[in-house]
mmCIF file of C-alpha atoms in Angstrom:
data_model
loop_
_atom_site.group_PDB
_atom_site.id
_atom_site.type_symbol
_atom_site.label_atom_id
_atom_site.label_comp_id
_atom_site.label_asym_id
_atom_site.label_seq_id
_atom_site.Cartn_x
_atom_site.Cartn_y
_atom_site.Cartn_z
ATOM 1 C CA UNK G 1 0.062 0.046 -0.034
ATOM 2 C CA UNK G 2 2.823 2.410 0.932
ATOM 3 C CA UNK G 3 4.509 1.724 -2.587
ATOM 4 C CA UNK G 4 1.123 2.502 -4.317
ATOM 5 C CA UNK G 5 0.776 5.757 -2.308
ATOM 6 C CA UNK G 6 4.132 6.870 -3.452
ATOM 7 C CA UNK G 7 3.600 5.939 -7.076
ATOM 8 C CA UNK G 8 0.315 7.672 -6.994
ATOM 9 C CA UNK G 9 2.207 11.010 -6.800
ATOM 10 C CA UNK G 10 4.423 10.237 -9.779
ATOM 11 C CA UNK G 11 3.919 10.394 -13.543
ATOM 12 C CA UNK G 12 3.766 6.590 -13.950
ATOM 13 C CA UNK G 13 1.048 5.509 -16.204
ATOM 14 C CA UNK G 14 0.007 2.353 -14.483
ATOM 15 C CA UNK G 15 0.642 0.246 -11.281
ATOM 16 C CA UNK G 16 1.181 -3.582 -11.774
ATOM 17 C CA UNK G 17 0.304 -5.021 -8.485
ATOM 18 C CA UNK G 18 2.208 -8.328 -8.120
ATOM 19 C CA UNK G 19 0.163 -10.635 -5.742
ATOM 20 C CA UNK G 20 1.990 -13.823 -7.039
ATOM 21 C CA UNK G 21 5.752 -13.593 -6.540
ATOM 22 C CA UNK G 22 7.380 -17.064 -6.240
ATOM 23 C CA UNK G 23 10.709 -15.741 -5.053
ATOM 24 C CA UNK G 24 9.785 -14.757 -1.541
ATOM 25 C CA UNK G 25 8.530 -16.818 1.375
ATOM 26 C CA UNK G 26 4.793 -16.877 1.340
ATOM 27 C CA UNK G 27 4.037 -13.231 1.565
ATOM 28 C CA UNK G 28 3.501 -12.165 -2.068
ATOM 29 C CA UNK G 29 2.372 -15.468 -3.319
ATOM 30 C CA UNK G 30 -0.234 -15.963 -0.589
ATOM 31 C CA UNK G 31 -2.244 -13.002 -1.610
ATOM 32 C CA UNK G 32 -3.029 -14.464 -5.167
ATOM 33 C CA UNK G 33 -3.986 -17.976 -4.067
ATOM 34 C CA UNK G 34 -7.599 -17.401 -3.435
ATOM 35 C CA UNK G 35 -10.357 -15.114 -4.466
ATOM 36 C CA UNK G 36 -10.999 -13.881 -1.027
ATOM 37 C CA UNK G 37 -7.318 -12.867 -0.169
ATOM 38 C CA UNK G 38 -7.072 -11.336 -3.693
ATOM 39 C CA UNK G 39 -9.991 -9.239 -3.198
ATOM 40 C CA UNK G 40 -8.887 -8.026 0.024
ATOM 41 C CA UNK G 41 -5.371 -7.112 -1.163
ATOM 42 C CA UNK G 42 -6.636 -5.341 -4.383
ATOM 43 C CA UNK G 43 -9.246 -3.417 -2.594
ATOM 44 C CA UNK G 44 -6.781 -2.023 -0.057
ATOM 45 C CA UNK G 45 -4.355 -0.880 -2.817
ATOM 46 C CA UNK G 46 -7.184 0.437 -4.966
ATOM 47 C CA UNK G 47 -8.283 2.676 -1.985
ATOM 48 C CA UNK G 48 -4.990 4.568 -1.943
ATOM 49 C CA UNK G 49 -4.328 5.159 -5.701
ATOM 50 C CA UNK G 50 -6.194 6.558 -8.632
ATOM 51 C CA UNK G 51 -3.611 5.197 -11.014
ATOM 52 C CA UNK G 52 -4.933 2.309 -13.415
ATOM 53 C CA UNK G 53 -4.282 -0.802 -11.564
ATOM 54 C CA UNK G 54 -3.220 -4.016 -13.315
ATOM 55 C CA UNK G 55 -2.959 -7.214 -11.053
ATOM 56 C CA UNK G 56 -0.578 -9.972 -11.759
ATOM 57 C CA UNK G 57 -1.664 -13.494 -11.007
ATOM 58 C CA UNK G 58 -0.036 -16.799 -10.178
ATOM 59 C CA UNK G 59 -0.010 -20.135 -12.193
ATOM 60 C CA UNK G 60 0.220 -21.892 -8.831
ATOM 61 C CA UNK G 61 -3.407 -21.150 -7.839
ATOM 62 C CA UNK G 62 -5.696 -24.076 -8.367
ATOM 63 C CA UNK G 63 -8.100 -21.978 -10.600
ATOM 64 C CA UNK G 64 -7.399 -18.340 -11.690
ATOM 65 C CA UNK G 65 -10.879 -17.598 -13.007
ATOM 66 C CA UNK G 66 -12.614 -16.836 -9.718
ATOM 67 C CA UNK G 67 -9.486 -14.919 -8.539
ATOM 68 C CA UNK G 68 -9.442 -12.808 -11.704
ATOM 69 C CA UNK G 69 -13.118 -11.895 -11.323
ATOM 70 C CA UNK G 70 -12.585 -11.110 -7.583
ATOM 71 C CA UNK G 71 -9.832 -8.715 -8.661
ATOM 72 C CA UNK G 72 -11.999 -7.033 -11.075
ATOM 73 C CA UNK G 73 -14.829 -6.586 -8.479
ATOM 74 C CA UNK G 74 -12.135 -5.123 -6.112
ATOM 75 C CA UNK G 75 -11.238 -2.352 -8.593
ATOM 76 C CA UNK G 76 -8.599 -3.961 -10.955
ATOM 77 C CA UNK G 77 -8.390 -2.239 -14.322
ATOM 78 C CA UNK G 78 -6.560 -5.106 -16.032
ATOM 79 C CA UNK G 79 -5.266 -8.506 -15.244
ATOM 80 C CA UNK G 80 -1.769 -9.898 -16.101
ATOM 81 C CA UNK G 81 -0.845 -13.472 -16.088
ATOM 82 C CA UNK G 82 0.980 -15.658 -15.623
ATOM 83 C CA UNK G 83 3.717 -15.028 -13.062
ATOM 84 C CA UNK G 84 6.556 -17.701 -12.882
ATOM 85 C CA UNK G 85 5.958 -21.192 -11.651
ATOM 86 C CA UNK G 86 7.767 -22.829 -8.639
ATOM 87 C CA UNK G 87 10.909 -24.494 -9.562
ATOM 88 C CA UNK G 88 13.845 -26.215 -7.687
ATOM 89 C CA UNK G 89 17.513 -26.273 -8.627
ATOM 90 C CA UNK G 90 20.066 -28.524 -6.892
ATOM 91 C CA UNK G 91 23.843 -27.502 -6.387
ATOM 92 C CA UNK G 92 25.339 -31.022 -7.070
ATOM 93 C CA UNK G 93 28.688 -30.100 -5.644
ATOM 94 C CA UNK G 94 27.244 -29.102 -2.309
ATOM 95 C CA UNK G 95 24.454 -31.493 -2.382
ATOM 96 C CA UNK G 96 21.712 -28.934 -1.417
ATOM 97 C CA UNK G 97 19.223 -26.712 -2.879
ATOM 98 C CA UNK G 98 20.733 -23.778 -5.078
ATOM 99 C CA UNK G 99 18.333 -21.271 -3.545
ATOM 100 C CA UNK G 100 18.018 -20.329 0.084
ATOM 101 C CA UNK G 101 14.234 -20.507 -0.160
ATOM 102 C CA UNK G 102 14.419 -23.920 -1.938
ATOM 103 C CA UNK G 103 11.607 -23.052 -4.409
ATOM 104 C CA UNK G 104 12.162 -20.179 -6.902
ATOM 105 C CA UNK G 105 10.494 -18.823 -9.985
ATOM 106 C CA UNK G 106 11.044 -20.779 -13.261
ATOM 107 C CA UNK G 107 10.495 -18.908 -16.509
ATOM 108 C CA UNK G 108 11.199 -19.401 -20.292
ATOM 109 C CA UNK G 109 9.724 -20.970 -23.342
ATOM 110 C CA UNK G 110 8.521 -24.031 -21.510
ATOM 111 C CA UNK G 111 5.969 -21.977 -19.732
ATOM 112 C CA UNK G 112 4.066 -20.890 -22.771
ATOM 113 C CA UNK G 113 1.481 -23.738 -23.128
ATOM 114 C CA UNK G 114 0.620 -23.371 -19.456
ATOM 115 C CA UNK G 115 0.354 -19.520 -19.645
ATOM 116 C CA UNK G 116 -1.674 -19.658 -22.818
ATOM 117 C CA UNK G 117 -4.161 -22.157 -21.256
ATOM 118 C CA UNK G 118 -4.568 -19.931 -18.192
ATOM 119 C CA UNK G 119 -4.994 -16.776 -20.331
ATOM 120 C CA UNK G 120 -7.448 -18.508 -22.470
ATOM 121 C CA UNK G 121 -9.505 -19.665 -19.605
ATOM 122 C CA UNK G 122 -9.467 -16.348 -17.689
ATOM 123 C CA UNK G 123 -10.506 -14.428 -20.891
ATOM 124 C CA UNK G 124 -13.350 -16.892 -21.353
ATOM 125 C CA UNK G 125 -14.446 -16.240 -17.834
ATOM 126 C CA UNK G 126 -14.158 -12.446 -17.990
ATOM 127 C CA UNK G 127 -16.233 -12.590 -21.281
ATOM 128 C CA UNK G 128 -19.091 -13.862 -19.205
ATOM 129 C CA UNK G 129 -19.287 -10.575 -17.279
ATOM 130 C CA UNK G 130 -21.444 -7.667 -18.623
ATOM 131 C CA UNK G 131 -19.374 -5.706 -21.201
ATOM 132 C CA UNK G 132 -19.039 -2.669 -18.889
ATOM 133 C CA UNK G 133 -17.315 -4.897 -16.269
ATOM 134 C CA UNK G 134 -14.833 -6.553 -18.505
ATOM 135 C CA UNK G 135 -11.167 -5.507 -18.310
ATOM 136 C CA UNK G 136 -8.093 -6.226 -20.491
ATOM 137 C CA UNK G 137 -5.887 -9.220 -19.892
ATOM 138 C CA UNK G 138 -2.238 -9.125 -20.544
ATOM 139 C CA UNK G 139 -0.397 -12.327 -21.573
ATOM 140 C CA UNK G 140 2.754 -13.310 -19.870
ATOM 141 C CA UNK G 141 4.847 -16.504 -19.945
ATOM 142 C CA UNK G 142 7.363 -17.919 -22.612
ATOM 143 C CA UNK G 143 6.813 -15.354 -25.246
ATOM 144 C CA UNK G 144 9.831 -15.391 -27.451
ATOM 145 C CA UNK G 145 8.584 -14.964 -31.098
ATOM 146 C CA UNK G 146 5.944 -12.944 -32.869
ATOM 147 C CA UNK G 147 4.115 -16.316 -33.369
ATOM 148 C CA UNK G 148 3.928 -16.675 -29.559
ATOM 149 C CA UNK G 149 2.452 -13.102 -29.359
ATOM 150 C CA UNK G 150 -0.141 -14.034 -32.053
ATOM 151 C CA UNK G 151 -1.360 -17.070 -30.104
ATOM 152 C CA UNK G 152 -1.824 -14.919 -27.008
ATOM 153 C CA UNK G 153 -3.793 -12.278 -28.838
ATOM 154 C CA UNK G 154 -5.984 -15.027 -30.559
ATOM 155 C CA UNK G 155 -6.578 -16.433 -27.236
ATOM 156 C CA UNK G 156 -7.946 -13.098 -26.033
ATOM 157 C CA UNK G 157 -4.965 -11.228 -24.627
ATOM 158 C CA UNK G 158 -5.123 -7.474 -25.232
ATOM 159 C CA UNK G 159 -1.380 -7.159 -24.944
ATOM 160 C CA UNK G 160 1.644 -9.320 -24.013
ATOM 161 C CA UNK G 161 4.725 -8.756 -21.766
ATOM 162 C CA UNK G 162 8.260 -10.150 -22.573
ATOM 163 C CA UNK G 163 10.670 -11.029 -19.779
ATOM 164 C CA UNK G 164 13.174 -13.931 -20.108
ATOM 165 C CA UNK G 165 13.550 -13.710 -23.875
ATOM 166 C CA UNK G 166 15.217 -10.415 -23.532
ATOM 167 C CA UNK G 167 18.229 -11.873 -21.865
ATOM 168 C CA UNK G 168 18.999 -13.947 -24.978
ATOM 169 C CA UNK G 169 17.761 -11.399 -27.555
ATOM 170 C CA UNK G 170 17.733 -7.779 -26.455
ATOM 171 C CA UNK G 171 15.855 -6.880 -29.694
ATOM 172 C CA UNK G 172 13.100 -9.349 -29.139
ATOM 173 C CA UNK G 173 10.333 -6.703 -28.676
ATOM 174 C CA UNK G 174 11.206 -5.136 -32.008
ATOM 175 C CA UNK G 175 11.426 -8.485 -33.677
ATOM 176 C CA UNK G 176 7.888 -9.305 -32.382
ATOM 177 C CA UNK G 177 6.533 -6.001 -33.446
ATOM 178 C CA UNK G 178 7.823 -6.318 -36.991
ATOM 179 C CA UNK G 179 6.649 -10.032 -37.287
ATOM 180 C CA UNK G 180 3.317 -9.136 -35.963
ATOM 181 C CA UNK G 181 2.977 -6.356 -38.407
ATOM 182 C CA UNK G 182 3.921 -8.718 -41.370
ATOM 183 C CA UNK G 183 1.575 -11.395 -40.149
ATOM 184 C CA UNK G 184 -1.380 -9.111 -39.966
ATOM 185 C CA UNK G 185 -0.667 -7.675 -43.361
ATOM 186 C CA UNK G 186 -0.332 -11.079 -44.988
ATOM 187 C CA UNK G 187 -3.553 -12.305 -43.384
ATOM 188 C CA UNK G 188 -5.636 -9.210 -43.983
ATOM 189 C CA UNK G 189 -5.904 -7.936 -40.356
ATOM 190 C CA UNK G 190 -6.199 -4.203 -40.097
ATOM 191 C CA UNK G 191 -6.081 -4.112 -36.278
ATOM 192 C CA UNK G 192 -5.345 -6.230 -33.280
ATOM 193 C CA UNK G 193 -8.944 -6.231 -32.338
ATOM 194 C CA UNK G 194 -9.941 -8.098 -35.464
ATOM 195 C CA UNK G 195 -7.950 -11.165 -34.371
ATOM 196 C CA UNK G 196 -8.245 -10.709 -30.624
ATOM 197 C CA UNK G 197 -10.085 -13.755 -29.013
ATOM 198 C CA UNK G 198 -10.883 -15.371 -32.269
ATOM 199 C CA UNK G 199 -9.661 -18.603 -31.010
ATOM 200 C CA UNK G 200 -12.181 -18.732 -28.212
ATOM 201 C CA UNK G 201 -14.276 -21.834 -28.933
ATOM 202 C CA UNK G 202 -17.527 -19.997 -27.988
ATOM 203 C CA UNK G 203 -17.050 -18.044 -31.115
ATOM 204 C CA UNK G 204 -16.888 -21.249 -33.230
ATOM 205 C CA UNK G 205 -18.938 -24.024 -31.685
ATOM 206 C CA UNK G 206 -20.646 -25.335 -28.486
ATOM 207 C CA UNK G 207 -17.653 -27.035 -27.052
ATOM 208 C CA UNK G 208 -17.222 -26.361 -23.283
ATOM 209 C CA UNK G 209 -13.933 -25.833 -21.507
ATOM 210 C CA UNK G 210 -15.290 -25.742 -17.791
ATOM 211 C CA UNK G 211 -15.037 -28.992 -15.862
ATOM 212 C CA UNK G 212 -18.877 -29.449 -15.533
ATOM 213 C CA UNK G 213 -19.258 -28.751 -19.283
ATOM 214 C CA UNK G 214 -16.604 -31.213 -20.145
ATOM 215 C CA UNK G 215 -18.239 -33.929 -18.032
ATOM 216 C CA UNK G 216 -21.632 -33.187 -19.564
ATOM 217 C CA UNK G 217 -20.132 -33.531 -22.990
ATOM 218 C CA UNK G 218 -18.337 -36.697 -22.271
ATOM 219 C CA UNK G 219 -21.433 -38.134 -20.697
ATOM 220 C CA UNK G 220 -23.462 -37.411 -23.735
ATOM 221 C CA UNK G 221 -20.858 -38.944 -26.091
ATOM 222 C CA UNK G 222 -20.941 -42.138 -24.003
ATOM 223 C CA UNK G 223 -24.769 -42.303 -24.220
ATOM 224 C CA UNK G 224 -24.580 -42.051 -27.987
ATOM 225 C CA UNK G 225 -21.988 -44.800 -28.263
#
């Protein structure tokens, strides 16, 4: 809260509230693991700043859909996800965990399918809200190429963030921007909004991605057979 108060007095355009940090003991991560704690945390920060507030969620939560909705109800202007997953590294010379906290954040290309699935599901959940209550979703996790960015946008992301890829390619953001422009031109897209969310199955057929829906679909298939 104190950080948000300080930033509220600056020229920063937006505050990204990280309630899902995997690199500290419990504190940051704990806020993003349930809808109730997320609502409490976001509400408290929302009360002390007028800046646009984007909330960063964890892939380690059981289900981010109700957590995202709780954040929106608490005053979030956007949702970003995912943060890093928990990983462990072992120092084989010393025979002990490499990190003092044992667990640490893991990122990189291997995260993309998980991140894309969570973004897809959260966007689908947000789309169930009345239009005036919906907020943008920013995709994060394993984005290294323009093709990765296109996947996230087609899944419904309004924008993407790039992290780990910048360590191996400092020009990755420019490369993605150029590749995205070329792709849009070759496929006849005039704006990002024309392809944003087009991969959401609700726009194509009646397939369901929630657990109850999948069970009902499976049950119906078994009855037919």
